Amino acid sequence: MPDEALLAGLMTGDPEIALAFVRRFQHKIFGVAIAVTGDVQLAEDIAQQTFERACRYGQVYDPRRGSVRTWLAAIAHNLAVDTIRTRRTVPLEPDELEHCLEAVTRTPECLALATETSEELREALADLPREQARALVMAGIYGMTAQQIAEFEHVPLGTAKTRIRAAMGKLRVSLTRQRRTGHE
């Protein structure tokens, strides 16, 4: 059964459809929640709340804005972030802060980009089509989401995502080629 049909069936209150819905999406939703919170019990609570919201607000789901899976993941992510914000009443200890900063800044992506010179990056960006380069810079430098880029550029969300994805692929190929040839 397609995801959209399963969501529509969920709105009928049929317990079998509800069970099928939860089974189909439970791993994805729990994965999002655990990735944000790092706490199994909290992630389980957030997953439960996500499914409750899907039941309550399923009628507002719009397939033009993304898949059911993406919609549920966004609900779970927002709930997890909100939960973390409301539970964080005590500032981090300096030792914990250092660990958090290292975890965020020592990602493979950051390390890979750190090894490239800014000249190589500028050259690779200059070779990209203008709209792809803009989307990549807005996402990578300014931290804009694909939705924000779509609104800013006045293009559909799918177009913004495609531009970012295509730019990343072309940038990766260009930088790999530069490294292999000793920087053309």
Short mmCIF file of N, CA and C in Angstrom, two decimals:
data_model
loop_
_atom_site.label_atom_id
_atom_site.label_comp_id
_atom_site.label_asym_id
_atom_site.label_seq_id
_atom_site.Cartn_x
_atom_site.Cartn_y
_atom_site.Cartn_z
N MET A 1 0.85 -1.18 0.00
CA MET A 1 0.00 0.00 0.00
C MET A 1 0.89 1.24 0.00
N PRO A 2 0.65 2.20 -0.87
CA PRO A 2 1.47 3.42 -0.90
C PRO A 2 1.38 4.19 0.43
N ASP A 3 2.43 4.93 0.75
CA ASP A 3 2.48 5.67 2.01
C ASP A 3 1.29 6.62 2.16
N GLU A 4 0.93 7.32 1.07
CA GLU A 4 -0.16 8.29 1.14
C GLU A 4 -1.48 7.59 1.45
N ALA A 5 -1.70 6.41 0.86
CA ALA A 5 -2.92 5.66 1.12
C ALA A 5 -2.94 5.16 2.56
N LEU A 6 -1.80 4.77 3.06
CA LEU A 6 -1.70 4.31 4.44
C LEU A 6 -2.02 5.46 5.40
N LEU A 7 -1.51 6.64 5.10
CA LEU A 7 -1.81 7.82 5.93
C LEU A 7 -3.30 8.13 5.88
N ALA A 8 -3.90 8.08 4.70
CA ALA A 8 -5.34 8.33 4.57
C ALA A 8 -6.12 7.29 5.37
N GLY A 9 -5.68 6.04 5.32
CA GLY A 9 -6.34 4.99 6.08
C GLY A 9 -6.20 5.19 7.58
N LEU A 10 -5.09 5.75 7.99
CA LEU A 10 -4.85 6.03 9.41
C LEU A 10 -5.93 6.98 9.95
N MET A 11 -6.37 7.89 9.10
CA MET A 11 -7.35 8.88 9.52
C MET A 11 -8.73 8.24 9.78
N THR A 12 -8.93 7.03 9.31
CA THR A 12 -10.22 6.35 9.52
C THR A 12 -10.32 5.75 10.91
N GLY A 13 -9.19 5.61 11.60
CA GLY A 13 -9.21 5.03 12.95
C GLY A 13 -9.12 3.52 12.97
N ASP A 14 -8.88 2.91 11.83
CA ASP A 14 -8.77 1.44 11.74
C ASP A 14 -7.49 0.99 12.46
N PRO A 15 -7.61 0.15 13.50
CA PRO A 15 -6.42 -0.27 14.26
C PRO A 15 -5.41 -1.06 13.43
N GLU A 16 -5.87 -1.83 12.44
CA GLU A 16 -4.93 -2.58 11.61
C GLU A 16 -4.10 -1.65 10.73
N ILE A 17 -4.73 -0.63 10.20
CA ILE A 17 -4.01 0.34 9.38
C ILE A 17 -3.04 1.13 10.26
N ALA A 18 -3.49 1.48 11.46
CA ALA A 18 -2.62 2.21 12.39
C ALA A 18 -1.37 1.39 12.70
N LEU A 19 -1.55 0.10 12.93
CA LEU A 19 -0.42 -0.78 13.21
C LEU A 19 0.52 -0.86 12.01
N ALA A 20 -0.04 -1.00 10.82
CA ALA A 20 0.78 -1.05 9.60
C ALA A 20 1.54 0.26 9.41
N PHE A 21 0.89 1.37 9.70
CA PHE A 21 1.51 2.70 9.58
C PHE A 21 2.70 2.81 10.52
N VAL A 22 2.50 2.45 11.78
CA VAL A 22 3.58 2.53 12.78
C VAL A 22 4.72 1.61 12.39
N ARG A 23 4.42 0.40 11.98
CA ARG A 23 5.48 -0.55 11.62
C ARG A 23 6.30 -0.06 10.43
N ARG A 24 5.64 0.58 9.48
CA ARG A 24 6.35 1.05 8.29
C ARG A 24 7.34 2.17 8.64
N PHE A 25 6.96 3.04 9.56
CA PHE A 25 7.76 4.25 9.79
C PHE A 25 8.49 4.29 11.13
N GLN A 26 8.28 3.31 11.99
CA GLN A 26 8.82 3.39 13.35
C GLN A 26 10.36 3.51 13.39
N HIS A 27 11.05 2.80 12.53
CA HIS A 27 12.52 2.84 12.57
C HIS A 27 13.04 4.20 12.14
N LYS A 28 12.45 4.76 11.10
CA LYS A 28 12.87 6.07 10.61
C LYS A 28 12.63 7.14 11.68
N ILE A 29 11.43 7.12 12.27
CA ILE A 29 11.07 8.14 13.26
C ILE A 29 11.94 8.01 14.51
N PHE A 30 12.13 6.80 14.98
CA PHE A 30 12.99 6.59 16.14
C PHE A 30 14.42 7.01 15.82
N GLY A 31 14.88 6.69 14.63
CA GLY A 31 16.24 7.08 14.22
C GLY A 31 16.45 8.58 14.24
N VAL A 32 15.47 9.33 13.75
CA VAL A 32 15.57 10.79 13.78
C VAL A 32 15.61 11.28 15.22
N ALA A 33 14.72 10.75 16.04
CA ALA A 33 14.64 11.20 17.44
C ALA A 33 15.91 10.86 18.23
N ILE A 34 16.44 9.67 18.03
CA ILE A 34 17.65 9.28 18.76
C ILE A 34 18.86 10.08 18.28
N ALA A 35 18.89 10.41 16.99
CA ALA A 35 20.00 11.19 16.46
C ALA A 35 20.04 12.58 17.08
N VAL A 36 18.88 13.15 17.33
CA VAL A 36 18.81 14.51 17.90
C VAL A 36 19.02 14.48 19.40
N THR A 37 18.38 13.53 20.09
CA THR A 37 18.40 13.55 21.55
C THR A 37 19.53 12.74 22.17
N GLY A 38 19.91 11.63 21.53
CA GLY A 38 20.92 10.76 22.11
C GLY A 38 20.42 9.99 23.32
N ASP A 39 19.11 9.98 23.53
CA ASP A 39 18.51 9.35 24.70
C ASP A 39 17.41 8.40 24.22
N VAL A 40 17.57 7.10 24.52
CA VAL A 40 16.63 6.10 24.02
C VAL A 40 15.22 6.34 24.53
N GLN A 41 15.07 6.56 25.83
CA GLN A 41 13.73 6.76 26.40
C GLN A 41 13.07 8.01 25.82
N LEU A 42 13.83 9.07 25.73
CA LEU A 42 13.31 10.31 25.16
C LEU A 42 12.94 10.12 23.69
N ALA A 43 13.77 9.39 22.96
CA ALA A 43 13.49 9.13 21.54
C ALA A 43 12.21 8.31 21.39
N GLU A 44 11.98 7.35 22.29
CA GLU A 44 10.74 6.56 22.23
C GLU A 44 9.53 7.46 22.47
N ASP A 45 9.64 8.37 23.45
CA ASP A 45 8.54 9.30 23.72
C ASP A 45 8.27 10.21 22.53
N ILE A 46 9.31 10.67 21.90
CA ILE A 46 9.17 11.55 20.74
C ILE A 46 8.56 10.80 19.57
N ALA A 47 8.96 9.55 19.38
CA ALA A 47 8.37 8.74 18.31
C ALA A 47 6.86 8.58 18.55
N GLN A 48 6.49 8.30 19.78
CA GLN A 48 5.07 8.17 20.13
C GLN A 48 4.32 9.47 19.82
N GLN A 49 4.89 10.59 20.24
CA GLN A 49 4.26 11.90 19.97
C GLN A 49 4.15 12.17 18.48
N THR A 50 5.15 11.73 17.72
CA THR A 50 5.13 11.92 16.27
C THR A 50 3.94 11.19 15.66
N PHE A 51 3.72 9.95 16.06
CA PHE A 51 2.60 9.19 15.52
C PHE A 51 1.26 9.78 15.97
N GLU A 52 1.21 10.30 17.19
CA GLU A 52 -0.01 10.96 17.66
C GLU A 52 -0.31 12.18 16.80
N ARG A 53 0.71 12.95 16.49
CA ARG A 53 0.51 14.13 15.63
C ARG A 53 0.11 13.74 14.23
N ALA A 54 0.67 12.65 13.73
CA ALA A 54 0.29 12.18 12.39
C ALA A 54 -1.20 11.84 12.37
N CYS A 55 -1.68 11.21 13.43
CA CYS A 55 -3.12 10.89 13.51
C CYS A 55 -3.96 12.16 13.59
N ARG A 56 -3.50 13.09 14.38
CA ARG A 56 -4.26 14.32 14.61
C ARG A 56 -4.24 15.25 13.40
N TYR A 57 -3.08 15.33 12.72
CA TYR A 57 -2.94 16.32 11.65
C TYR A 57 -2.73 15.72 10.26
N GLY A 58 -3.03 14.45 10.11
CA GLY A 58 -2.84 13.78 8.82
C GLY A 58 -3.57 14.45 7.67
N GLN A 59 -4.69 15.08 7.97
CA GLN A 59 -5.46 15.72 6.90
C GLN A 59 -4.76 16.94 6.32
N VAL A 60 -3.75 17.50 7.00
CA VAL A 60 -3.05 18.66 6.46
C VAL A 60 -1.81 18.27 5.66
N TYR A 61 -1.50 16.96 5.61
CA TYR A 61 -0.36 16.51 4.83
C TYR A 61 -0.57 16.89 3.36
N ASP A 62 0.47 17.46 2.75
CA ASP A 62 0.41 17.87 1.35
C ASP A 62 1.51 17.14 0.58
N PRO A 63 1.16 16.19 -0.29
CA PRO A 63 2.18 15.41 -1.00
C PRO A 63 3.06 16.26 -1.92
N ARG A 64 2.61 17.46 -2.27
CA ARG A 64 3.44 18.33 -3.12
C ARG A 64 4.65 18.87 -2.37
N ARG A 65 4.60 18.83 -1.05
CA ARG A 65 5.71 19.37 -0.26
C ARG A 65 6.71 18.32 0.18
N GLY A 66 6.43 17.04 -0.13
CA GLY A 66 7.36 15.98 0.24
C GLY A 66 6.61 14.69 0.53
N SER A 67 7.38 13.63 0.72
CA SER A 67 6.79 12.32 0.98
C SER A 67 6.26 12.24 2.42
N VAL A 68 5.45 11.22 2.68
CA VAL A 68 4.95 10.99 4.03
C VAL A 68 6.13 10.77 4.97
N ARG A 69 7.12 10.02 4.50
CA ARG A 69 8.31 9.73 5.30
C ARG A 69 9.02 11.04 5.69
N THR A 70 9.16 11.94 4.75
CA THR A 70 9.81 13.23 5.01
C THR A 70 8.98 14.06 5.98
N TRP A 71 7.68 14.06 5.80
CA TRP A 71 6.77 14.80 6.67
C TRP A 71 6.88 14.29 8.11
N LEU A 72 6.87 12.97 8.28
CA LEU A 72 7.00 12.39 9.62
C LEU A 72 8.37 12.68 10.23
N ALA A 73 9.41 12.60 9.41
CA ALA A 73 10.76 12.89 9.91
C ALA A 73 10.86 14.34 10.38
N ALA A 74 10.22 15.25 9.67
CA ALA A 74 10.24 16.67 10.07
C ALA A 74 9.50 16.86 11.39
N ILE A 75 8.38 16.17 11.55
CA ILE A 75 7.64 16.25 12.82
C ILE A 75 8.52 15.73 13.95
N ALA A 76 9.13 14.57 13.75
CA ALA A 76 9.99 13.98 14.79
C ALA A 76 11.17 14.90 15.12
N HIS A 77 11.79 15.45 14.08
CA HIS A 77 12.94 16.33 14.30
C HIS A 77 12.52 17.56 15.09
N ASN A 78 11.43 18.18 14.70
CA ASN A 78 10.97 19.39 15.41
C ASN A 78 10.61 19.08 16.86
N LEU A 79 9.93 17.97 17.09
CA LEU A 79 9.61 17.58 18.45
C LEU A 79 10.87 17.34 19.28
N ALA A 80 11.84 16.65 18.69
CA ALA A 80 13.09 16.36 19.40
C ALA A 80 13.84 17.63 19.75
N VAL A 81 13.94 18.54 18.79
CA VAL A 81 14.64 19.81 19.05
C VAL A 81 13.92 20.60 20.13
N ASP A 82 12.59 20.68 20.04
CA ASP A 82 11.82 21.39 21.05
C ASP A 82 11.99 20.77 22.43
N THR A 83 12.00 19.44 22.48
CA THR A 83 12.17 18.74 23.75
C THR A 83 13.54 19.03 24.35
N ILE A 84 14.57 18.99 23.54
CA ILE A 84 15.92 19.28 24.03
C ILE A 84 16.00 20.71 24.54
N ARG A 85 15.43 21.64 23.81
CA ARG A 85 15.45 23.05 24.24
C ARG A 85 14.78 23.25 25.58
N THR A 86 13.61 22.62 25.76
CA THR A 86 12.88 22.83 27.01
C THR A 86 13.52 22.10 28.18
N ARG A 87 14.24 21.04 27.92
CA ARG A 87 14.88 20.29 29.01
C ARG A 87 16.24 20.85 29.40
N ARG A 88 16.83 21.64 28.55
CA ARG A 88 18.17 22.17 28.81
C ARG A 88 18.03 23.46 29.63
N THR A 89 17.92 23.32 30.95
CA THR A 89 17.79 24.49 31.81
C THR A 89 19.12 24.85 32.46
N VAL A 90 20.05 23.90 32.49
CA VAL A 90 21.35 24.13 33.10
C VAL A 90 22.39 24.25 31.99
N PRO A 91 23.21 25.30 32.03
CA PRO A 91 24.24 25.43 30.99
C PRO A 91 25.20 24.25 31.02
N LEU A 92 25.78 23.97 29.87
CA LEU A 92 26.77 22.90 29.79
C LEU A 92 28.01 23.25 30.59
N GLU A 93 28.59 22.23 31.18
CA GLU A 93 29.88 22.40 31.85
C GLU A 93 30.93 22.62 30.76
N PRO A 94 31.98 23.36 31.04
CA PRO A 94 33.01 23.59 30.02
C PRO A 94 33.57 22.31 29.42
N ASP A 95 33.72 21.26 30.23
CA ASP A 95 34.22 19.98 29.69
C ASP A 95 33.25 19.38 28.67
N GLU A 96 31.96 19.47 28.96
CA GLU A 96 30.94 18.95 28.04
C GLU A 96 30.89 19.78 26.78
N LEU A 97 31.06 21.08 26.91
CA LEU A 97 31.01 21.97 25.77
C LEU A 97 32.11 21.63 24.78
N GLU A 98 33.31 21.36 25.28
CA GLU A 98 34.42 21.00 24.41
C GLU A 98 34.11 19.73 23.62
N HIS A 99 33.52 18.74 24.30
CA HIS A 99 33.15 17.49 23.64
C HIS A 99 32.10 17.75 22.55
N CYS A 100 31.12 18.57 22.85
CA CYS A 100 30.07 18.89 21.86
C CYS A 100 30.66 19.61 20.65
N LEU A 101 31.53 20.57 20.90
CA LEU A 101 32.14 21.31 19.80
C LEU A 101 32.98 20.40 18.92
N GLU A 102 33.73 19.50 19.55
CA GLU A 102 34.55 18.58 18.76
C GLU A 102 33.69 17.66 17.94
N ALA A 103 32.58 17.17 18.51
CA ALA A 103 31.69 16.27 17.78
C ALA A 103 31.09 16.97 16.57
N VAL A 104 30.80 18.25 16.70
CA VAL A 104 30.20 19.00 15.60
C VAL A 104 31.25 19.40 14.56
N THR A 105 32.42 19.79 14.99
CA THR A 105 33.42 20.30 14.06
C THR A 105 34.34 19.23 13.48
N ARG A 106 34.34 18.04 14.04
CA ARG A 106 35.23 16.98 13.55
C ARG A 106 34.50 15.98 12.67
N THR A 107 33.47 16.43 11.98
CA THR A 107 32.75 15.54 11.09
C THR A 107 33.61 15.25 9.86
N PRO A 108 33.38 14.13 9.18
CA PRO A 108 34.15 13.82 7.98
C PRO A 108 34.05 14.92 6.92
N GLU A 109 32.84 15.51 6.81
CA GLU A 109 32.66 16.56 5.82
C GLU A 109 33.54 17.77 6.14
N CYS A 110 33.57 18.17 7.41
CA CYS A 110 34.38 19.32 7.81
C CYS A 110 35.86 19.03 7.61
N LEU A 111 36.29 17.82 7.97
CA LEU A 111 37.69 17.47 7.80
C LEU A 111 38.08 17.45 6.33
N ALA A 112 37.19 16.92 5.48
CA ALA A 112 37.49 16.87 4.05
C ALA A 112 37.60 18.27 3.47
N LEU A 113 36.67 19.14 3.84
CA LEU A 113 36.72 20.51 3.32
C LEU A 113 37.92 21.28 3.87
N ALA A 114 38.31 20.97 5.10
CA ALA A 114 39.43 21.68 5.70
C ALA A 114 40.74 21.38 4.98
N THR A 115 40.84 20.23 4.32
CA THR A 115 42.08 19.88 3.64
C THR A 115 42.21 20.58 2.29
N GLU A 116 41.12 21.10 1.77
CA GLU A 116 41.14 21.78 0.48
C GLU A 116 41.54 23.25 0.68
N THR A 117 42.28 23.78 -0.25
CA THR A 117 42.61 25.19 -0.16
C THR A 117 41.44 26.01 -0.67
N SER A 118 41.37 27.24 -0.21
CA SER A 118 40.26 28.08 -0.65
C SER A 118 40.35 28.38 -2.15
N GLU A 119 41.53 28.37 -2.71
CA GLU A 119 41.67 28.60 -4.15
C GLU A 119 41.02 27.46 -4.93
N GLU A 120 41.26 26.22 -4.51
CA GLU A 120 40.65 25.07 -5.19
C GLU A 120 39.13 25.14 -5.11
N LEU A 121 38.62 25.51 -3.94
CA LEU A 121 37.18 25.62 -3.78
C LEU A 121 36.61 26.73 -4.66
N ARG A 122 37.27 27.86 -4.69
CA ARG A 122 36.80 28.97 -5.54
C ARG A 122 36.77 28.56 -7.00
N GLU A 123 37.81 27.87 -7.46
CA GLU A 123 37.85 27.42 -8.85
C GLU A 123 36.73 26.43 -9.14
N ALA A 124 36.53 25.50 -8.23
CA ALA A 124 35.48 24.49 -8.43
C ALA A 124 34.10 25.15 -8.41
N LEU A 125 33.88 26.09 -7.51
CA LEU A 125 32.61 26.81 -7.46
C LEU A 125 32.39 27.63 -8.73
N ALA A 126 33.43 28.23 -9.23
CA ALA A 126 33.32 29.06 -10.44
C ALA A 126 32.93 28.22 -11.65
N ASP A 127 33.27 26.93 -11.65
CA ASP A 127 32.93 26.05 -12.76
C ASP A 127 31.48 25.56 -12.72
N LEU A 128 30.81 25.75 -11.59
CA LEU A 128 29.42 25.30 -11.46
C LEU A 128 28.48 26.26 -12.17
N PRO A 129 27.34 25.75 -12.63
CA PRO A 129 26.31 26.66 -13.13
C PRO A 129 25.92 27.64 -12.02
N ARG A 130 25.63 28.85 -12.37
CA ARG A 130 25.41 29.92 -11.40
C ARG A 130 24.36 29.56 -10.34
N GLU A 131 23.22 29.00 -10.78
CA GLU A 131 22.14 28.71 -9.82
C GLU A 131 22.55 27.59 -8.86
N GLN A 132 23.37 26.64 -9.32
CA GLN A 132 23.84 25.57 -8.43
C GLN A 132 24.86 26.11 -7.43
N ALA A 133 25.75 26.97 -7.90
CA ALA A 133 26.74 27.56 -6.99
C ALA A 133 26.05 28.39 -5.91
N ARG A 134 25.04 29.17 -6.30
CA ARG A 134 24.31 29.98 -5.32
C ARG A 134 23.64 29.09 -4.27
N ALA A 135 22.97 28.03 -4.73
CA ALA A 135 22.28 27.13 -3.80
C ALA A 135 23.27 26.47 -2.85
N LEU A 136 24.41 26.06 -3.36
CA LEU A 136 25.42 25.41 -2.53
C LEU A 136 25.98 26.37 -1.48
N VAL A 137 26.26 27.58 -1.88
CA VAL A 137 26.79 28.57 -0.93
C VAL A 137 25.74 28.92 0.11
N MET A 138 24.49 29.09 -0.31
CA MET A 138 23.43 29.40 0.66
C MET A 138 23.28 28.28 1.68
N ALA A 139 23.39 27.04 1.23
CA ALA A 139 23.25 25.90 2.14
C ALA A 139 24.50 25.72 2.99
N GLY A 140 25.66 25.72 2.34
CA GLY A 140 26.90 25.40 3.04
C GLY A 140 27.48 26.52 3.87
N ILE A 141 27.42 27.73 3.37
CA ILE A 141 28.03 28.85 4.08
C ILE A 141 27.03 29.54 5.00
N TYR A 142 25.82 29.78 4.46
CA TYR A 142 24.82 30.50 5.25
C TYR A 142 23.92 29.60 6.06
N GLY A 143 24.04 28.29 5.86
CA GLY A 143 23.27 27.35 6.65
C GLY A 143 21.77 27.35 6.36
N MET A 144 21.40 27.80 5.18
CA MET A 144 19.98 27.83 4.83
C MET A 144 19.49 26.42 4.48
N THR A 145 18.25 26.15 4.81
CA THR A 145 17.64 24.87 4.45
C THR A 145 17.22 24.94 2.98
N ALA A 146 16.93 23.77 2.43
CA ALA A 146 16.46 23.74 1.04
C ALA A 146 15.16 24.54 0.90
N GLN A 147 14.30 24.47 1.90
CA GLN A 147 13.04 25.23 1.88
C GLN A 147 13.33 26.72 1.84
N GLN A 148 14.26 27.18 2.67
CA GLN A 148 14.61 28.61 2.68
C GLN A 148 15.21 29.04 1.35
N ILE A 149 16.05 28.19 0.77
CA ILE A 149 16.65 28.50 -0.53
C ILE A 149 15.56 28.58 -1.60
N ALA A 150 14.63 27.64 -1.57
CA ALA A 150 13.53 27.64 -2.54
C ALA A 150 12.74 28.94 -2.45
N GLU A 151 12.44 29.37 -1.24
CA GLU A 151 11.68 30.61 -1.06
C GLU A 151 12.50 31.82 -1.52
N PHE A 152 13.78 31.84 -1.17
CA PHE A 152 14.64 32.97 -1.52
C PHE A 152 14.83 33.08 -3.03
N GLU A 153 14.99 31.94 -3.69
CA GLU A 153 15.23 31.90 -5.13
C GLU A 153 13.93 31.87 -5.95
N HIS A 154 12.79 31.74 -5.26
CA HIS A 154 11.49 31.67 -5.93
C HIS A 154 11.41 30.48 -6.89
N VAL A 155 11.82 29.31 -6.38
CA VAL A 155 11.76 28.06 -7.15
C VAL A 155 11.09 27.00 -6.29
N PRO A 156 10.60 25.93 -6.91
CA PRO A 156 10.02 24.83 -6.12
C PRO A 156 11.07 24.19 -5.21
N LEU A 157 10.61 23.59 -4.12
CA LEU A 157 11.51 22.93 -3.17
C LEU A 157 12.35 21.86 -3.85
N GLY A 158 11.74 21.06 -4.71
CA GLY A 158 12.47 20.01 -5.42
C GLY A 158 13.60 20.57 -6.26
N THR A 159 13.38 21.73 -6.87
CA THR A 159 14.42 22.37 -7.68
C THR A 159 15.59 22.80 -6.80
N ALA A 160 15.29 23.38 -5.64
CA ALA A 160 16.35 23.80 -4.72
C ALA A 160 17.17 22.59 -4.27
N LYS A 161 16.49 21.51 -3.93
CA LYS A 161 17.19 20.29 -3.50
C LYS A 161 18.06 19.74 -4.62
N THR A 162 17.52 19.73 -5.83
CA THR A 162 18.28 19.21 -6.97
C THR A 162 19.51 20.06 -7.23
N ARG A 163 19.37 21.37 -7.13
CA ARG A 163 20.52 22.25 -7.34
C ARG A 163 21.62 21.98 -6.32
N ILE A 164 21.25 21.82 -5.06
CA ILE A 164 22.23 21.56 -4.01
C ILE A 164 22.92 20.22 -4.26
N ARG A 165 22.11 19.19 -4.52
CA ARG A 165 22.65 17.85 -4.73
C ARG A 165 23.56 17.81 -5.96
N ALA A 166 23.13 18.44 -7.05
CA ALA A 166 23.93 18.44 -8.28
C ALA A 166 25.23 19.20 -8.05
N ALA A 167 25.15 20.32 -7.36
CA ALA A 167 26.35 21.12 -7.09
C ALA A 167 27.35 20.33 -6.23
N MET A 168 26.85 19.62 -5.22
CA MET A 168 27.74 18.83 -4.36
C MET A 168 28.42 17.74 -5.18
N GLY A 169 27.68 17.08 -6.05
CA GLY A 169 28.27 16.04 -6.89
C GLY A 169 29.34 16.58 -7.81
N LYS A 170 29.05 17.69 -8.47
CA LYS A 170 30.01 18.30 -9.39
C LYS A 170 31.23 18.82 -8.63
N LEU A 171 31.00 19.40 -7.46
CA LEU A 171 32.11 19.90 -6.65
C LEU A 171 33.01 18.75 -6.22
N ARG A 172 32.42 17.66 -5.80
CA ARG A 172 33.19 16.48 -5.38
C ARG A 172 34.05 15.97 -6.53
N VAL A 173 33.46 15.86 -7.72
CA VAL A 173 34.19 15.38 -8.90
C VAL A 173 35.33 16.34 -9.23
N SER A 174 35.04 17.62 -9.22
CA SER A 174 36.05 18.63 -9.56
C SER A 174 37.22 18.61 -8.58
N LEU A 175 36.92 18.55 -7.29
CA LEU A 175 37.99 18.56 -6.28
C LEU A 175 38.80 17.27 -6.32
N THR A 176 38.14 16.16 -6.58
CA THR A 176 38.84 14.88 -6.69
C THR A 176 39.79 14.91 -7.89
N ARG A 177 39.30 15.44 -9.00
CA ARG A 177 40.13 15.54 -10.20
C ARG A 177 41.33 16.47 -9.95
N GLN A 178 41.09 17.59 -9.26
CA GLN A 178 42.19 18.51 -8.95
C GLN A 178 43.25 17.84 -8.10
N ARG A 179 42.81 17.05 -7.13
CA ARG A 179 43.77 16.36 -6.26
C ARG A 179 44.58 15.34 -7.04
N ARG A 180 43.92 14.61 -7.94
CA ARG A 180 44.61 13.58 -8.71
C ARG A 180 45.63 14.17 -9.68
N THR A 181 45.29 15.28 -10.29
CA THR A 181 46.18 15.86 -11.29
C THR A 181 47.17 16.85 -10.70
N GLY A 182 47.15 17.00 -9.40
CA GLY A 182 48.09 17.92 -8.76
C GLY A 182 47.71 19.38 -8.98
N HIS A 183 46.38 19.63 -8.99
CA HIS A 183 45.81 20.97 -9.11
C HIS A 183 46.12 21.56 -10.48
N GLU A 184 45.25 21.26 -11.42
CA GLU A 184 45.41 21.67 -12.82
C GLU A 184 45.71 23.14 -12.94
#
